[in-house]
CSV table of C-alpha atoms and ligand atoms in Angstrom, one decimal:
chain,number,residue,atom,x,y,z
S,23,UNK,CA,41.4,86.1,106.3
S,24,UNK,CA,41.3,86.7,110.0
S,25,UNK,CA,38.8,89.3,110.5
S,26,UNK,CA,37.5,89.8,114.1
S,27,UNK,CA,34.2,91.2,115.5
S,28,UNK,CA,34.1,92.5,119.2
S,29,UNK,CA,30.7,92.5,120.6
S,30,UNK,CA,29.3,92.9,124.1
S,31,UNK,CA,27.9,89.8,125.6
S,32,UNK,CA,25.8,91.6,128.4
S,33,UNK,CA,24.2,94.9,128.7
S,34,UNK,CA,27.2,96.9,127.3
S,35,UNK,CA,30.0,98.3,129.5
S,36,UNK,CA,31.8,95.1,129.5
S,37,UNK,CA,35.2,96.7,128.9
S,38,UNK,CA,35.3,96.8,125.1
S,39,UNK,CA,37.5,99.8,124.9
S,40,UNK,CA,40.6,98.1,126.0
S,41,UNK,CA,40.2,95.0,124.2
S,42,UNK,CA,39.4,96.8,120.9
S,43,UNK,CA,42.3,99.0,121.3
S,44,UNK,CA,44.6,95.9,122.0
S,45,UNK,CA,43.3,94.3,118.9
S,46,UNK,CA,43.2,97.5,116.7
S,47,UNK,CA,47.0,97.8,117.1
S,48,UNK,CA,47.2,94.6,115.1
S,49,UNK,CA,44.3,95.3,112.7
S,50,UNK,CA,44.7,97.2,109.4
S,51,UNK,CA,41.0,98.5,109.5
S,52,UNK,CA,38.5,99.2,112.2
S,53,UNK,CA,34.9,99.4,111.5
S,54,UNK,CA,31.8,100.6,113.5
S,55,UNK,CA,28.6,98.9,112.3
S,56,UNK,CA,25.9,99.9,114.4
S,57,UNK,CA,24.7,102.3,117.2
S,58,UNK,CA,25.8,105.9,117.3
S,59,UNK,CA,27.2,108.3,119.9
S,60,UNK,CA,25.3,106.5,122.7
S,61,UNK,CA,28.5,104.3,123.0
S,62,UNK,CA,31.3,105.3,125.2
S,63,UNK,CA,34.7,103.6,124.6
S,64,UNK,CA,37.6,104.7,126.8
S,65,UNK,CA,41.1,104.0,125.5
S,66,UNK,CA,44.3,104.5,127.4
S,67,UNK,CA,47.3,104.8,125.1
S,68,UNK,CA,50.7,105.9,126.4
S,69,UNK,CA,49.1,107.4,129.6
S,70,UNK,CA,46.7,109.4,127.5
S,71,UNK,CA,43.0,108.9,128.0
S,72,UNK,CA,40.8,109.1,124.9
S,73,UNK,CA,36.9,109.0,125.0
S,74,UNK,CA,35.4,107.8,121.9
S,75,UNK,CA,31.7,107.8,121.1
S,76,UNK,CA,31.3,107.5,117.4
S,77,UNK,CA,34.9,107.3,116.0
S,78,UNK,CA,36.2,103.8,115.5
S,79,UNK,CA,38.9,103.1,118.0
S,80,UNK,CA,41.4,102.7,115.2
S,81,UNK,CA,41.8,106.3,114.7
S,82,UNK,CA,43.8,106.8,117.8
S,83,UNK,CA,46.5,104.4,116.3
S,84,UNK,CA,46.2,105.9,112.7
S,85,UNK,CA,44.4,102.8,111.4
S,86,UNK,CA,42.1,103.0,108.6
S,87,UNK,CA,38.7,103.7,110.4
S,88,UNK,CA,35.3,103.2,108.8
S,89,UNK,CA,31.9,104.5,110.0
S,90,UNK,CA,29.6,102.0,108.5
S,91,UNK,CA,26.1,102.2,107.0
S,92,UNK,CA,24.6,100.6,110.1
S,93,UNK,CA,25.7,103.6,112.3
S,94,UNK,CA,23.5,106.5,112.9
S,95,UNK,CA,25.5,109.7,112.7
S,96,UNK,CA,25.0,112.9,114.7
S,97,UNK,CA,27.1,115.3,112.4
S,98,UNK,CA,27.6,117.8,115.1
S,99,UNK,CA,28.7,115.3,117.6
S,100,UNK,CA,30.9,113.6,115.1
S,101,UNK,CA,32.8,116.9,114.3
S,102,UNK,CA,33.0,117.9,118.0
S,103,UNK,CA,34.5,114.5,118.6
S,104,UNK,CA,36.9,114.9,115.8
S,105,UNK,CA,38.0,118.3,117.1
S,106,UNK,CA,38.5,117.0,120.7
S,107,UNK,CA,40.5,113.9,119.5
S,108,UNK,CA,42.6,116.1,117.2
S,109,UNK,CA,43.3,118.6,120.1
S,110,UNK,CA,44.9,115.5,121.9
S,111,UNK,CA,47.4,115.1,119.0
S,112,UNK,CA,45.5,112.6,116.9
S,113,UNK,CA,45.7,112.9,113.2
S,114,UNK,CA,42.3,112.4,111.5
S,115,UNK,CA,42.2,112.7,107.7
S,116,UNK,CA,40.2,111.5,104.8
S,117,UNK,CA,43.0,108.9,104.4
S,118,UNK,CA,42.3,107.4,107.9
S,119,UNK,CA,38.5,108.1,108.3
S,120,UNK,CA,35.8,106.8,105.8
S,121,UNK,CA,32.3,107.4,106.4
S,122,UNK,CA,29.5,105.4,104.6
S,123,UNK,CA,27.6,107.5,102.1
S,124,UNK,CA,24.5,105.5,102.8
S,125,UNK,CA,24.5,105.9,106.6
S,126,UNK,CA,21.6,107.8,108.3
S,127,UNK,CA,21.9,111.1,110.2
S,128,UNK,CA,20.8,111.8,113.7
S,129,UNK,CA,19.3,115.3,113.8
S,130,UNK,CA,18.5,117.7,116.5
S,131,UNK,CA,14.7,116.7,116.4
S,132,UNK,CA,15.7,113.1,117.1
S,133,UNK,CA,17.4,114.1,120.4
S,134,UNK,CA,14.7,116.4,121.4
S,135,UNK,CA,12.1,113.5,120.7
S,136,UNK,CA,14.0,111.1,122.5
S,137,UNK,CA,14.3,113.1,125.7
S,138,UNK,CA,10.6,114.3,125.4
S,139,UNK,CA,9.3,110.8,125.2
S,140,UNK,CA,11.4,109.7,128.1
S,141,UNK,CA,10.1,112.5,130.2
S,142,UNK,CA,6.6,111.8,129.2
S,143,UNK,CA,7.0,108.1,129.9
S,144,UNK,CA,7.4,108.4,133.7
S,145,UNK,CA,7.9,105.2,135.3
S,146,UNK,CA,7.8,103.4,132.0
S,147,UNK,CA,11.0,105.1,130.5
S,148,UNK,CA,13.6,103.1,128.9
S,149,UNK,CA,16.4,105.0,130.4
S,150,UNK,CA,18.0,106.0,127.0
S,151,UNK,CA,21.0,108.0,126.6
S,152,UNK,CA,19.0,110.9,125.2
S,153,UNK,CA,21.1,111.0,122.1
S,154,UNK,CA,18.3,110.5,119.6
S,155,UNK,CA,19.4,107.1,118.7
S,156,UNK,CA,15.7,105.4,118.7
S,157,UNK,CA,14.0,108.2,116.8
S,158,UNK,CA,16.8,108.2,114.1
S,159,UNK,CA,16.4,104.5,113.5
S,160,UNK,CA,12.7,104.7,113.3
S,161,UNK,CA,13.1,107.4,110.6
S,162,UNK,CA,15.6,104.9,108.8
S,163,UNK,CA,13.3,102.0,108.7
S,164,UNK,CA,10.4,104.3,107.9
S,165,UNK,CA,12.3,105.3,104.9
S,166,UNK,CA,12.3,109.0,105.5
S,167,UNK,CA,15.8,109.5,107.1
S,168,UNK,CA,18.3,112.2,105.9
S,169,UNK,CA,21.3,110.0,104.8
S,170,UNK,CA,25.0,111.3,104.5
S,171,UNK,CA,24.8,111.1,100.7
S,172,UNK,CA,21.8,113.6,100.7
S,173,UNK,CA,24.2,116.4,101.8
S,174,UNK,CA,25.7,116.4,98.3
S,175,UNK,CA,22.3,116.7,96.5
S,176,UNK,CA,20.7,120.2,97.8
S,177,UNK,CA,17.5,119.4,96.0
S,178,UNK,CA,17.2,115.7,97.6
S,179,UNK,CA,18.1,117.3,101.0
S,180,UNK,CA,15.4,119.9,100.8
S,181,UNK,CA,12.8,117.3,99.8
S,182,UNK,CA,13.8,114.8,102.5
S,183,UNK,CA,13.7,117.6,105.1
S,184,UNK,CA,10.3,118.7,104.0
S,185,UNK,CA,9.0,115.1,104.3
S,186,UNK,CA,10.6,114.6,107.6
S,187,UNK,CA,9.3,117.8,109.1
S,188,UNK,CA,5.6,117.0,108.0
S,189,UNK,CA,6.0,113.8,110.0
S,190,UNK,CA,7.9,115.2,113.1
S,191,UNK,CA,5.8,118.4,113.3
S,192,UNK,CA,2.7,116.2,113.7
S,193,UNK,CA,4.5,114.3,116.5
S,194,UNK,CA,5.7,117.5,118.0
S,195,UNK,CA,2.2,118.8,118.1
S,196,UNK,CA,1.1,115.7,120.2
S,197,UNK,CA,3.9,116.2,122.5
S,198,UNK,CA,3.1,120.0,123.0
S,199,UNK,CA,6.2,121.1,121.3
S,200,UNK,CA,6.4,123.9,119.0
S,201,UNK,CA,6.4,123.0,115.2
S,202,UNK,CA,9.8,123.6,113.3
S,203,UNK,CA,10.6,125.2,110.2
S,204,UNK,CA,12.8,122.8,108.0
S,205,UNK,CA,14.7,125.8,106.5
S,206,UNK,CA,17.0,126.4,109.5
S,207,UNK,CA,17.9,122.6,109.5
S,208,UNK,CA,18.5,122.7,105.7
S,209,UNK,CA,20.9,125.7,106.0
S,210,UNK,CA,22.9,124.1,109.0
S,211,UNK,CA,23.2,120.8,107.2
S,212,UNK,CA,24.3,122.6,103.9
S,213,UNK,CA,26.9,124.4,105.9
S,214,UNK,CA,28.2,121.2,107.2
S,215,UNK,CA,28.3,119.5,103.9
S,216,UNK,CA,31.7,120.6,102.7
S,217,UNK,CA,33.3,119.4,105.9
S,218,UNK,CA,31.7,116.0,105.5
S,219,UNK,CA,32.5,115.5,101.8
S,220,UNK,CA,36.2,114.6,102.0
S,221,UNK,CA,35.3,111.6,104.4
S,222,UNK,CA,32.4,110.2,102.6
S,223,UNK,CA,32.8,107.0,100.5
S,224,UNK,CA,31.0,103.8,99.4
S,225,UNK,CA,32.6,102.0,102.3
S,226,UNK,CA,31.5,98.6,101.2
S,227,UNK,CA,34.0,99.2,98.4
S,228,UNK,CA,36.8,100.4,100.7
S,229,UNK,CA,36.1,97.3,102.7
S,230,UNK,CA,36.1,94.9,99.7
S,231,UNK,CA,39.4,96.2,98.5
S,232,UNK,CA,40.8,95.9,102.0
S,233,UNK,CA,39.6,92.4,102.2
S,234,UNK,CA,41.0,91.5,98.7
S,235,UNK,CA,44.4,93.0,99.8
S,236,UNK,CA,44.4,90.6,102.8
S,237,UNK,CA,44.0,93.3,105.4
S,238,UNK,CA,42.9,92.5,108.9
S,239,UNK,CA,39.6,94.1,109.8
S,240,UNK,CA,38.3,94.6,113.2
S,241,UNK,CA,34.5,95.1,113.6
S,242,UNK,CA,34.0,97.1,116.7
S,243,UNK,CA,30.4,96.6,118.3
S,244,UNK,CA,28.8,99.0,120.7
S,245,UNK,CA,26.4,98.2,123.6
S,246,UNK,CA,25.8,94.5,124.3
S,247,UNK,CA,23.7,91.4,123.1
S,248,UNK,CA,21.0,92.0,125.7
S,249,UNK,CA,20.5,95.4,124.4
S,250,UNK,CA,19.9,94.1,120.8
S,251,UNK,CA,16.7,95.3,119.3
S,252,UNK,CA,15.6,91.8,118.6
S,253,UNK,CA,17.4,89.4,121.0
S,254,UNK,CA,17.8,91.7,124.0
S,255,UNK,CA,15.3,92.6,126.9
S,256,UNK,CA,12.8,94.3,124.5
S,257,UNK,CA,11.6,97.0,124.8
S,258,UNK,CA,14.3,98.0,127.2
S,259,UNK,CA,17.0,97.9,124.6
S,260,UNK,CA,18.7,100.1,122.2
S,261,UNK,CA,17.4,100.5,118.5
S,262,UNK,CA,19.9,98.5,116.6
S,263,UNK,CA,21.2,95.1,116.2
S,264,UNK,CA,24.2,94.6,118.5
S,265,UNK,CA,25.0,91.1,117.7
S,266,UNK,CA,27.8,90.2,115.3
S,267,UNK,CA,25.4,89.3,112.5
S,268,UNK,CA,25.1,93.1,112.2
S,269,UNK,CA,28.9,93.5,111.4
S,270,UNK,CA,28.3,92.3,107.8
S,271,UNK,CA,24.9,94.2,107.1
S,272,UNK,CA,26.1,97.3,109.0
S,273,UNK,CA,29.3,97.6,106.9
S,274,UNK,CA,28.3,96.3,103.4
S,275,UNK,CA,30.1,92.9,103.6
S,276,UNK,CA,28.7,89.3,103.4
S,277,UNK,CA,28.3,87.0,106.4
S,278,UNK,CA,31.7,85.2,105.7
S,279,UNK,CA,33.5,88.6,106.5
S,280,UNK,CA,33.9,87.7,110.1
S,281,UNK,CA,36.2,84.8,111.0
S,282,UNK,CA,36.1,85.0,114.8
S,283,UNK,CA,33.7,86.6,117.1
S,284,UNK,CA,34.9,87.7,120.5
S,285,UNK,CA,32.3,88.4,123.2
S,286,UNK,CA,33.3,90.7,125.9
S,287,UNK,CA,32.0,89.6,129.3
S,288,UNK,CA,32.3,91.1,132.8
S,289,UNK,CA,33.0,88.6,135.6
S,290,UNK,CA,29.9,90.0,137.2
S,291,UNK,CA,26.8,92.0,135.6
S,292,UNK,CA,26.0,95.5,135.1
S,293,UNK,CA,23.3,97.5,133.5
S,294,UNK,CA,22.3,101.2,132.9
S,295,UNK,CA,18.8,102.4,132.3
S,296,UNK,CA,15.6,100.5,133.0
S,297,UNK,CA,14.6,96.8,132.4
S,298,UNK,CA,14.8,93.5,133.9
S,299,UNK,CA,18.1,92.4,135.6
S,300,UNK,CA,17.3,89.0,137.5
S,301,UNK,CA,20.7,88.9,139.3
S,302,UNK,CA,20.6,92.6,140.3
S,303,UNK,CA,21.8,93.1,143.9
S,304,UNK,CA,20.3,95.8,146.2
S,305,UNK,CA,22.5,95.3,149.2
S,306,UNK,CA,26.1,96.1,150.1
S,307,UNK,CA,27.4,93.4,148.0
S,308,UNK,CA,26.1,95.2,144.8
S,309,UNK,CA,27.3,98.5,146.1
S,310,UNK,CA,30.8,97.0,146.7
S,311,UNK,CA,30.8,95.8,143.1
S,312,UNK,CA,29.9,99.2,141.9
S,313,UNK,CA,32.4,100.9,144.1
S,314,UNK,CA,35.3,98.5,143.3
S,315,UNK,CA,34.4,98.3,139.6
S,316,UNK,CA,33.9,102.2,139.3
S,317,UNK,CA,30.6,101.4,137.7
S,318,UNK,CA,29.6,105.0,136.4
S,319,UNK,CA,28.5,105.3,132.7
S,320,UNK,CA,31.1,107.0,130.4
S,321,UNK,CA,28.5,108.8,128.3
S,322,UNK,CA,25.8,109.9,130.8
S,323,UNK,CA,27.8,109.5,134.2
S,324,UNK,CA,24.8,107.4,135.6
S,325,UNK,CA,25.4,104.9,138.3
S,326,UNK,CA,25.2,101.4,136.8
S,327,UNK,CA,23.2,98.8,138.5
S,328,UNK,CA,25.3,95.6,139.7
S,329,UNK,CA,24.7,92.0,140.2
S,330,UNK,CA,26.1,88.5,140.1
S,331,UNK,CA,27.3,86.9,136.9
S,332,UNK,CA,24.3,85.4,134.9
S,333,UNK,CA,25.5,82.5,133.0
S,334,UNK,CA,22.1,81.8,131.5
S,335,UNK,CA,21.9,85.3,130.0
S,336,UNK,CA,25.6,85.2,128.7
S,337,UNK,CA,25.1,81.7,127.2
S,338,UNK,CA,22.0,82.9,125.4
S,339,UNK,CA,24.0,86.0,124.1
S,340,UNK,CA,26.8,83.6,123.0
S,341,UNK,CA,24.3,81.5,121.0
S,342,UNK,CA,22.5,84.5,119.2
S,343,UNK,CA,25.7,86.3,118.6
S,344,UNK,CA,27.7,83.5,117.3
S,345,UNK,CA,30.4,84.1,119.8
S,346,UNK,CA,33.5,81.9,119.6
S,347,UNK,CA,35.4,82.9,122.6
S,348,UNK,CA,35.1,85.6,125.5
S,349,UNK,CA,37.2,88.1,126.9
S,350,UNK,CA,36.5,88.0,130.7
S,351,UNK,CA,37.1,91.2,132.2
S,352,UNK,CA,37.1,92.9,135.7
S,353,UNK,CA,37.8,89.5,137.5
S,354,UNK,CA,39.8,91.5,140.2
S,355,UNK,CA,36.5,93.4,141.2
S,356,UNK,CA,35.5,89.9,142.8
S,357,UNK,CA,38.7,89.6,144.9
S,358,UNK,CA,38.4,89.3,148.6
S,359,UNK,CA,34.7,88.0,148.4
S,360,UNK,CA,34.1,84.9,150.5
S,361,UNK,CA,31.4,83.5,148.3
S,362,UNK,CA,30.2,84.2,144.8
S,363,UNK,CA,26.9,83.5,143.2
S,364,UNK,CA,26.5,82.5,139.5
S,365,UNK,CA,23.1,82.4,138.0
S,366,UNK,CA,22.5,78.9,136.5
S,367,UNK,CA,18.8,79.0,135.6
S,368,UNK,CA,15.6,81.0,136.4
S,369,UNK,CA,12.7,80.1,138.3
S,370,UNK,CA,9.2,81.0,136.9
S,371,UNK,CA,5.8,79.9,138.4
S,372,UNK,CA,7.4,76.8,139.8
S,373,UNK,CA,9.3,75.9,136.7
S,374,UNK,CA,13.0,76.2,136.1
S,375,UNK,CA,14.0,77.6,132.8
S,376,UNK,CA,17.4,77.3,131.0
S,377,UNK,CA,17.1,80.4,129.1
S,378,UNK,CA,15.8,84.0,129.4
S,379,UNK,CA,12.0,84.0,128.4
S,380,UNK,CA,10.9,86.7,125.8
S,381,UNK,CA,7.8,87.9,127.4
S,382,UNK,CA,8.1,91.4,129.2
S,383,UNK,CA,6.1,90.1,132.3
S,384,UNK,CA,8.1,86.8,132.3
S,385,UNK,CA,11.3,88.7,132.2
S,386,UNK,CA,10.4,90.9,135.0
S,387,UNK,CA,9.3,88.0,137.3
S,388,UNK,CA,11.9,85.3,136.8
S,389,UNK,CA,14.0,84.7,139.9
S,390,UNK,CA,17.6,83.5,139.6
S,391,UNK,CA,18.7,80.0,140.6
S,392,UNK,CA,22.2,80.3,142.2
S,393,UNK,CA,25.2,78.0,142.3
S,394,UNK,CA,27.4,79.4,145.2
S,395,UNK,CA,31.0,79.1,144.7
S,396,UNK,CA,34.0,79.8,146.9
S,397,UNK,CA,35.7,83.1,146.6
S,398,UNK,CA,39.4,84.0,146.8
S,399,UNK,CA,41.2,86.4,149.2
S,400,UNK,CA,44.3,86.9,147.0
S,401,UNK,CA,44.4,89.7,144.3
S,402,UNK,CA,44.1,88.7,140.7
S,403,UNK,CA,44.8,92.4,139.6
S,404,UNK,CA,47.4,92.6,137.0
S,405,UNK,CA,47.9,88.7,136.8
S,406,UNK,CA,50.0,88.0,133.5
S,407,UNK,CA,49.9,84.1,133.7
S,408,UNK,CA,47.6,81.4,135.0
S,409,UNK,CA,50.1,80.7,137.7
S,410,UNK,CA,49.5,84.2,139.1
S,411,UNK,CA,45.8,83.4,139.9
S,412,UNK,CA,44.4,81.8,143.0
S,413,UNK,CA,43.2,78.4,142.4
S,414,UNK,CA,39.6,79.1,143.3
S,415,UNK,CA,39.7,82.1,140.8
S,416,UNK,CA,40.7,79.6,138.0
S,417,UNK,CA,37.8,77.2,139.3
S,418,UNK,CA,35.4,80.1,138.9
S,419,UNK,CA,36.6,80.8,135.3
S,420,UNK,CA,36.5,77.1,134.4
S,421,UNK,CA,32.9,76.8,135.7
S,422,UNK,CA,31.9,80.0,133.9
S,423,UNK,CA,33.3,78.6,130.5
S,424,UNK,CA,31.4,75.3,131.1
S,425,UNK,CA,28.1,77.1,131.9
S,426,UNK,CA,28.3,79.6,128.9
S,427,UNK,CA,29.6,76.8,126.5
S,428,UNK,CA,32.4,79.1,125.2
S,429,UNK,CA,36.1,79.3,126.2
S,430,UNK,CA,37.9,82.3,127.7
S,431,UNK,CA,40.0,83.5,124.7
S,432,UNK,CA,41.6,86.4,126.8
S,433,UNK,CA,41.5,87.3,130.5
S,434,UNK,CA,41.7,91.0,131.4
S,435,UNK,CA,43.1,91.4,134.7
S,436,UNK,CA,43.3,95.2,134.8
S,437,UNK,CA,42.9,98.4,132.7
S,438,UNK,CA,46.5,98.5,131.4
S,439,UNK,CA,47.3,96.5,128.2
S,440,UNK,CA,49.9,94.3,129.9
S,441,UNK,CA,47.3,93.2,132.5
S,442,UNK,CA,46.0,90.5,130.1
S,443,UNK,CA,46.5,86.9,129.8
S,444,UNK,CA,46.0,85.6,126.2
S,445,UNK,CA,44.8,82.1,125.7
S,446,UNK,CA,43.8,82.3,122.1
S,447,UNK,CA,44.6,84.9,119.6
S,448,UNK,CA,41.4,85.7,117.7
S,449,UNK,CA,43.4,87.1,114.7
S,450,UNK,CA,45.3,83.6,114.5
S,451,UNK,CA,42.1,81.7,113.2
N,1166,IMP,P1,19.6,104.4,123.6
N,1166,IMP,O1,20.6,103.5,122.8
N,1166,IMP,O2,20.2,105.8,123.9
N,1166,IMP,O3,18.3,104.4,122.9
N,1166,IMP,O4,19.3,103.7,125.0
N,1166,IMP,C1,18.6,102.5,125.2
N,1166,IMP,C2,19.2,101.5,126.2
N,1166,IMP,O5,20.5,101.2,125.8
N,1166,IMP,C3,19.3,102.3,127.6
N,1166,IMP,O6,19.0,101.3,128.7
N,1166,IMP,C4,20.7,102.7,127.6
N,1166,IMP,O7,21.3,102.8,128.9
N,1166,IMP,C5,21.4,101.6,126.8
N,1166,IMP,N1,22.7,101.8,126.3
N,1166,IMP,C6,22.9,102.6,125.1
N,1166,IMP,N2,24.2,102.6,124.8
N,1166,IMP,C7,24.9,102.0,125.8
N,1166,IMP,C8,26.2,101.7,126.0
N,1166,IMP,O8,27.2,102.2,125.3
N,1166,IMP,N3,26.6,101.2,127.1
N,1166,IMP,C9,25.6,100.7,128.0
N,1166,IMP,N4,24.2,100.8,127.8
N,1166,IMP,C10,23.8,101.6,126.7
C-alpha cells in the first residue's frame, strides 16, 4: 500500500498544483481532506490551464476524486467550479466525483460574516480569503452546521437552519447587519439538493474499498503547515488542520492510511494575509523574488509577501506534519543572486531559539539568525538532472536538507511536468 499525502510545508502557495497533478496521473484516487474553496491549485495539462479551488486535482485526469468530510463545501462555488471545468472539456460524473455525506456546508452567511469581521477588525485583521471558511468551521465544531446529508432530509434541514439562524441573527445584530429569514436559505438549498444527490456517498466506505482493492490513494492537502489552526502562526492561520495527520480524520481512514508524506517547500518563503514572517524582506531583494516568482495569489490576486528561506520554520513544519521528504520548488527564482540568506535560528531577548515560539508577541518579535551562502549565476530553470545544476545550487540544496532534517525527494525546476528531478518516488515506498 503506497498512499501518499501532499501537504504544504510553509504558508501555502508552495507549488502543490504541479506536484499533485504529476502524482495524480499515477494515483487511482485523489482525496481532499480539509479546507475549502480558499485553496487555489493551478494545473497545466497539455497546454490547458485548470484553476481548481474545491475539486480534487484528480478530476482533470478522470481519476476517482473524493471530497472528504474534513472539507467545508460552498455548494454554489462547487457547482460553479464543476460547470467551469466541464466547459473546458473535463468529464465530471458521479462515477468520478464522490462527496462526503458528513461534510459541512459553507453558506452565504459565512462568507458575509467572514468579510464583515475582517472589515471590523481594522489593523487586527487576519487577511482571510473572505470565503467563509472560518465561520463555517466554527459552526461545525459548535455542532450547528448544515451537513451535506441534511439536504436529503427536508425536516432536518429546516430544523438545522432555524437553529443556525437564531445564532447568526444574534451575531448579525451585533455587527449591525440586518437579520435574515431562514426560509430563503432553505429554499435555495432544497433547490440544490437534487444536483448534489448523485455525488453524495459515505466516502469512508468508498476509500476503504479502494484501499482493499490495492488502489493508490493521493491525499491532496491545501494551504500549509504554518497556517494549521493548531501548529501554525495562530491566530493568523486558517481554520483547519493542514498537516498530514488530518488526511486520515478528514477522509475517514485510520492513521496508517498514509505511507509517505511529501512536504511541498519553496526555495524561499512567501505568505499572503497578515501575521508574523521573520524572514520577510521589505527591500528590492524581496521585490525581485516576488517579480521573478510571479507571487500573486491564485484565489484573491493579492501580492504575496516574500522573504528568505526559513529552515527553522520548515523543520518545525516537517516534524509536526510527519513529512518524509520534500519537493523543493522554484529554485530558479534564486538564479543570479550573489548571496543567499537562510534562517537557521531566531533571536529573542538575547537568546537564540531553534524553534518558532508559540506566543503571539514572541512570534512577532523574533529576529532571524542568518547563514549566508554563495549564490549562482547560471540558470537552474528546466534542469532535468543534477549534472545540469551549478555546484553552488547543489550546495544550497544539501544545506537545506541538513537544516530541515529531511531529504529532497523531488526537485521542481520549472512549471512544466518535465522540469523535474526525481530523487525518490513517493509511490514506491
Ligand atoms: P481563510 O482560510 O480564508 O480563513 O484565511 C486565513 C489565512 O490563510 C489567511 O492568511 C489566508 O491568506 C491564508 N490562506 C487561506 N488559503 C490559502 C491558500 O490556499 N494559500 C495561501 N494562503 C491561504
